[in-house]
Coordinates of C-alpha atoms in Angstrom, one line a residue:
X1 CA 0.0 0.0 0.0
X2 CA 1.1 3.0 -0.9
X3 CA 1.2 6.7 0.5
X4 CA -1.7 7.9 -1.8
X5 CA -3.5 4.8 -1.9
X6 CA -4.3 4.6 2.0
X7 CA -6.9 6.6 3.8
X8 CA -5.3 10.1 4.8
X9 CA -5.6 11.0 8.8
X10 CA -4.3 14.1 10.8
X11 CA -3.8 13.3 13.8
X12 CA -3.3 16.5 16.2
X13 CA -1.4 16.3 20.2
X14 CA 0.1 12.7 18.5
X15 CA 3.3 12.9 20.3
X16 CA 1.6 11.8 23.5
X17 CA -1.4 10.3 25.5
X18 CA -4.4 10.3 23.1
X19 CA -3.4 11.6 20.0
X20 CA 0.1 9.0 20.3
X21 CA -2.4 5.9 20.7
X22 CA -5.0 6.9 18.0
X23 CA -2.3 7.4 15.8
X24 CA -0.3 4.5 16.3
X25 CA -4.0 2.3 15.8
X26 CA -4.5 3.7 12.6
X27 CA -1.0 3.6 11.0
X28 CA -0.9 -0.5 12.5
X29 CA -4.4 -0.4 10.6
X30 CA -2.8 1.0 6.9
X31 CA -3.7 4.2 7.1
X32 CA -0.9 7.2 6.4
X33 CA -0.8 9.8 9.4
X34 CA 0.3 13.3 9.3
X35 CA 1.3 13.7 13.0
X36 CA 1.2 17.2 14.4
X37 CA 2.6 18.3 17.9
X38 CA 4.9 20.7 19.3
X39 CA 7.6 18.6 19.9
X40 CA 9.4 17.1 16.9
X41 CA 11.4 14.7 19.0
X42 CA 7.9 12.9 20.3
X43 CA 6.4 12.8 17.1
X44 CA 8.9 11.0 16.0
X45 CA 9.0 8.3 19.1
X46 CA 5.3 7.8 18.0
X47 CA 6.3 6.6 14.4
X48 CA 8.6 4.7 15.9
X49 CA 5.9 2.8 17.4
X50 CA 4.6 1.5 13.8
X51 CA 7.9 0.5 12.1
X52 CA 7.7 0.8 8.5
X53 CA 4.2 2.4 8.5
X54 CA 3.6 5.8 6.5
X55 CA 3.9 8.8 8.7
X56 CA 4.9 12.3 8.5
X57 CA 5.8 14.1 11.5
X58 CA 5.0 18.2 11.4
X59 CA 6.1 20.6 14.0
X60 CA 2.3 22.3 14.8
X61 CA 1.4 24.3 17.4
X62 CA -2.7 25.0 16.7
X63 CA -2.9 27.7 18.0
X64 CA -1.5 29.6 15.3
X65 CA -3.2 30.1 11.7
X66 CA -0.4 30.0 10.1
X67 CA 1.1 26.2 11.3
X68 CA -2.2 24.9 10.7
X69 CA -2.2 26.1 7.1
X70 CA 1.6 24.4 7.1
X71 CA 0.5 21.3 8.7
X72 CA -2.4 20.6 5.8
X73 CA -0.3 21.9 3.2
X74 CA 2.3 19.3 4.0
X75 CA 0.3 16.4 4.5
X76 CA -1.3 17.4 0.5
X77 CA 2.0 17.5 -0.2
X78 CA 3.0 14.1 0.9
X79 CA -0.1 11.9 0.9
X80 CA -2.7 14.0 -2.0
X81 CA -5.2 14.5 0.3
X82 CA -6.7 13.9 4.0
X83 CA -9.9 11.8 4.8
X84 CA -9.8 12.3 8.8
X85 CA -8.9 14.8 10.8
X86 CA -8.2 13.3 14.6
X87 CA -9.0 16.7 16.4
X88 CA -6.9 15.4 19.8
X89 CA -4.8 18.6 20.6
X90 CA -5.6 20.3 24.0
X91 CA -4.6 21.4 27.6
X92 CA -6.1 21.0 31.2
X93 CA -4.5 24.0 32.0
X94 CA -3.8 25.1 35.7
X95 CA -5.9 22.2 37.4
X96 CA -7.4 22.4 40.5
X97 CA -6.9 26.7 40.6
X98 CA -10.2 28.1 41.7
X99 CA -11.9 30.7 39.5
X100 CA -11.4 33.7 41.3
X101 CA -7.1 33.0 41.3
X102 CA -7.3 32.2 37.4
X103 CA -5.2 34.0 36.0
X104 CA -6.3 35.7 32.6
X105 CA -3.3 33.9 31.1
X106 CA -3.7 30.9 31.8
X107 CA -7.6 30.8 30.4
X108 CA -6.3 32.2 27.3
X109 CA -3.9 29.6 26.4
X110 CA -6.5 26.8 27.5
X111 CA -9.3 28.6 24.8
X112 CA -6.5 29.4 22.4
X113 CA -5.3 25.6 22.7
X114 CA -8.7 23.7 23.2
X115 CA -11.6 25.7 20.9
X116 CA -9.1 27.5 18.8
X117 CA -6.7 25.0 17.7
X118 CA -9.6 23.3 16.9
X119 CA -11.8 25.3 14.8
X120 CA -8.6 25.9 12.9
X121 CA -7.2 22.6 12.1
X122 CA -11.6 21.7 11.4
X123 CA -11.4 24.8 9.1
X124 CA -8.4 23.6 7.2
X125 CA -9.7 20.5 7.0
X126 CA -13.2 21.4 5.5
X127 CA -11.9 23.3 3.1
X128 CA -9.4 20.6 2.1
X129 CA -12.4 17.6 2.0
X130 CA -14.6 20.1 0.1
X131 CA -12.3 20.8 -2.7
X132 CA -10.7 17.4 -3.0
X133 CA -11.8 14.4 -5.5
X134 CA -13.0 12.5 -4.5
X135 CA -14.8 15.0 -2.0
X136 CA -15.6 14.4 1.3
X137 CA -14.0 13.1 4.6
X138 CA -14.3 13.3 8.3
X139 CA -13.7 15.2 11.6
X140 CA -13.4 13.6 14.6
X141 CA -13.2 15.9 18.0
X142 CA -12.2 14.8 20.7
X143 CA -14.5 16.2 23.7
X144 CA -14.4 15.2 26.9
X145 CA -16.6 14.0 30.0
X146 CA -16.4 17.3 30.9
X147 CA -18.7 18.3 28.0
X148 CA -21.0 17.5 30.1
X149 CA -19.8 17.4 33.5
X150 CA -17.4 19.7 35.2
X151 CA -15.3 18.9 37.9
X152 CA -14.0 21.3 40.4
X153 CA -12.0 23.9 39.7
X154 CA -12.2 23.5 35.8
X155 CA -13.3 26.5 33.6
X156 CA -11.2 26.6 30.9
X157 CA -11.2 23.4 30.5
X158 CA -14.9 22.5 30.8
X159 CA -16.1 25.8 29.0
X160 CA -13.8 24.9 26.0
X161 CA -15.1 21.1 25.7
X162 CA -18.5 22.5 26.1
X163 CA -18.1 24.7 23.0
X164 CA -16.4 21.9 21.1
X165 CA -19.7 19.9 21.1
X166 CA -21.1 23.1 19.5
X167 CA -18.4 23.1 17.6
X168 CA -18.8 19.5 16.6
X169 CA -22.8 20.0 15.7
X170 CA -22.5 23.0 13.6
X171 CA -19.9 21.6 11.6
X172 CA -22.0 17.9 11.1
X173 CA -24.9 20.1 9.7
X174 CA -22.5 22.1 7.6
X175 CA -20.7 19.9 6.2
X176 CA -23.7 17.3 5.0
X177 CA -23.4 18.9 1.3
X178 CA -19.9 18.4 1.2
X179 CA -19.6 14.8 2.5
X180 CA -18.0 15.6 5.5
X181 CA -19.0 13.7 8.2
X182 CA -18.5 15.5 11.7
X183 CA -18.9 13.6 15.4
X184 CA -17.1 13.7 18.8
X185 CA -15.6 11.1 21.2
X186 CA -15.6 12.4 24.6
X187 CA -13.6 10.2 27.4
X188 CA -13.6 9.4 30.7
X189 CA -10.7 8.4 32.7
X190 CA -8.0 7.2 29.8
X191 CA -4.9 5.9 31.3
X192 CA -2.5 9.0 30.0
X193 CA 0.3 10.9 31.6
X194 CA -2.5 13.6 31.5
X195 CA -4.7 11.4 33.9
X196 CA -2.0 10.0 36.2
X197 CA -3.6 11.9 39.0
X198 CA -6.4 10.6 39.1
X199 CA -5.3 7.3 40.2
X200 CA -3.6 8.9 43.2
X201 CA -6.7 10.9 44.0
X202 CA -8.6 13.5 41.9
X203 CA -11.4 16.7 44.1
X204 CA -15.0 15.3 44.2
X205 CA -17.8 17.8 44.2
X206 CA -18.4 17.2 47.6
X207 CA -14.8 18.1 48.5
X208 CA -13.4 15.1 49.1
X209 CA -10.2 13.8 47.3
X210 CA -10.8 9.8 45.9
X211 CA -8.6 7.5 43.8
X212 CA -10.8 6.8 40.5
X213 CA -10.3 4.0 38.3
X214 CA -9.1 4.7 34.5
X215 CA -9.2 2.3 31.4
X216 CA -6.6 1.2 28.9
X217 CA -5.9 4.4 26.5
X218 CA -6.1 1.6 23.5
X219 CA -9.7 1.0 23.8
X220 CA -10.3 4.7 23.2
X221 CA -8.2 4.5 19.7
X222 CA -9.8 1.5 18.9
X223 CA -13.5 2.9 18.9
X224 CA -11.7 6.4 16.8
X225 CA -10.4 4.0 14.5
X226 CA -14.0 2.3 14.2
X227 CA -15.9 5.9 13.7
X228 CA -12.9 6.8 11.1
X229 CA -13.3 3.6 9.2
X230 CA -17.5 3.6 8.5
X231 CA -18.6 4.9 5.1
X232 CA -19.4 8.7 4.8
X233 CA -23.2 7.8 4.5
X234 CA -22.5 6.7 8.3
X235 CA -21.5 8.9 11.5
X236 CA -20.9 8.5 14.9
X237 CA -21.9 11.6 16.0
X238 CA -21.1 11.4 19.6
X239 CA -19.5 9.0 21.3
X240 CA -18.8 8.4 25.2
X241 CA -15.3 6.0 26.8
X242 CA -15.2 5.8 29.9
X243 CA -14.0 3.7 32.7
X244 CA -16.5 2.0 34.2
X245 CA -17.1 2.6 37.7
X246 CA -15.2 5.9 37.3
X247 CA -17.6 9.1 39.3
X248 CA -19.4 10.2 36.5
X249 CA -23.3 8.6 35.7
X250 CA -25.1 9.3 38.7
X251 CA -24.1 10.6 42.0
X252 CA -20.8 8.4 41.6

């Protein structure tokens, strides 16, 4: 299989976590991955994971317009077009700071990180699967639990998340002429260096600090890679991975 013969992903935050496993999935799968992050050298330990597998590592920080534009650009370049964007890239920011110490900073770069980097690496993408032949293609974002439900001490983070599922509908509905699917994955509890914590003991609501169970970060890139591989005229539209008995349906 050849570069321009596989099915296209981008694959944004792939040098760790997430982004590193979803990435790694669809590469061991045949796809070819453009792999963007802010750090070269772990973008590169992630195509190490998939020996001989077609990857292209680009140096993207999405936040800014213009390496987003790069980012697409290259992977056209390489592979001749892109049939999935993997929207992965974001940022907790300063957990467990309560709202009235936020600093304006640090909500900035979480917004700038979170919704921005995402609407544009989602713009570049549309506009890519709407001019391409054949057209079409699909965006998956990655949301959170927190789309939902917020846990203490969690602005930025939550109210980004919640805007990404707005996000994630307006671009669906959009996109329907244009064969470009849109849905969302939001997770619970993935076994990251992000999530460490919460083994060791993550704020409750009611104050309290509890150990919470998390879940193998493969079985999140294996239900991406089965929303990326259905047909166009099929879409997951949203999608929740959690652990199981992790404090989230019900009181806990």
């Amino acid at each position: 299989m050849t570069d321009r013969h596989s099915k296209i992903a981008v694959v944004t935050g792939a040098g760790s976590g997430i982004g590193r496993a979803v990435a790694v999935e669809l590469l061991r799968a045949g796809w070819s991955v453009a792999l963007a992050g802010r750090r070269p050298e772990t973008l590169e330990e992630t195509a190490a994971l998939a020996p001989g597998a077609a990857s292209l590592a680009v140096r993207t920080d999405v936040a800014r317009p213009g390496d987003v534009a790069a980012l697409f650009a290259a992977a056209v370049e390489r592979f001749g077009r892109v049939d999935l964007l993997f929207n992965n890239a974001g940022t907790f920011g300063p957990g467990g700071v309560p709202v009235e110490d936020l600093s304006y900073e640090a909500w900035r770069h979480v917004v700038d990180t979170n919704l921005n980097g995402a609407f544009l690496c989602a713009q570049a993408a549309y506009r890519q699967m709407k001019e391409q032949e054949p057209q079409g293609g699909r965006i998956i974002n990655n949301g959170s639990i927190s789309a939902h439900t917020p846990r203490p001490h969690s602005a930025p983070y939550t109210a980004t998340k919640h805007a990404l599922t707005g996000l994630t509908k307006a671009l669906s509905l959009d996109g329907r002429p244009y064969r470009i699917a849109v849905g969302q994955i939001d997770i619970g509890n993935a076994a990251t260096d992000m999530t460490a914590r919460m083994e060791s003991g993550a704020l409750q609501a009611n104050g309290e600090v509890v150990p919470e169970p998390v879940m193998d970060v493969a079985d999140v890139a294996r239900t991406v890679r089965h929303m990326a591989e259905l047909p166009l005229e099929a879409n997951v539209q949203f999608a929740t991975v959690l652990a199981t008995t992790m404090p989230y349906v019900g009181r806990g």
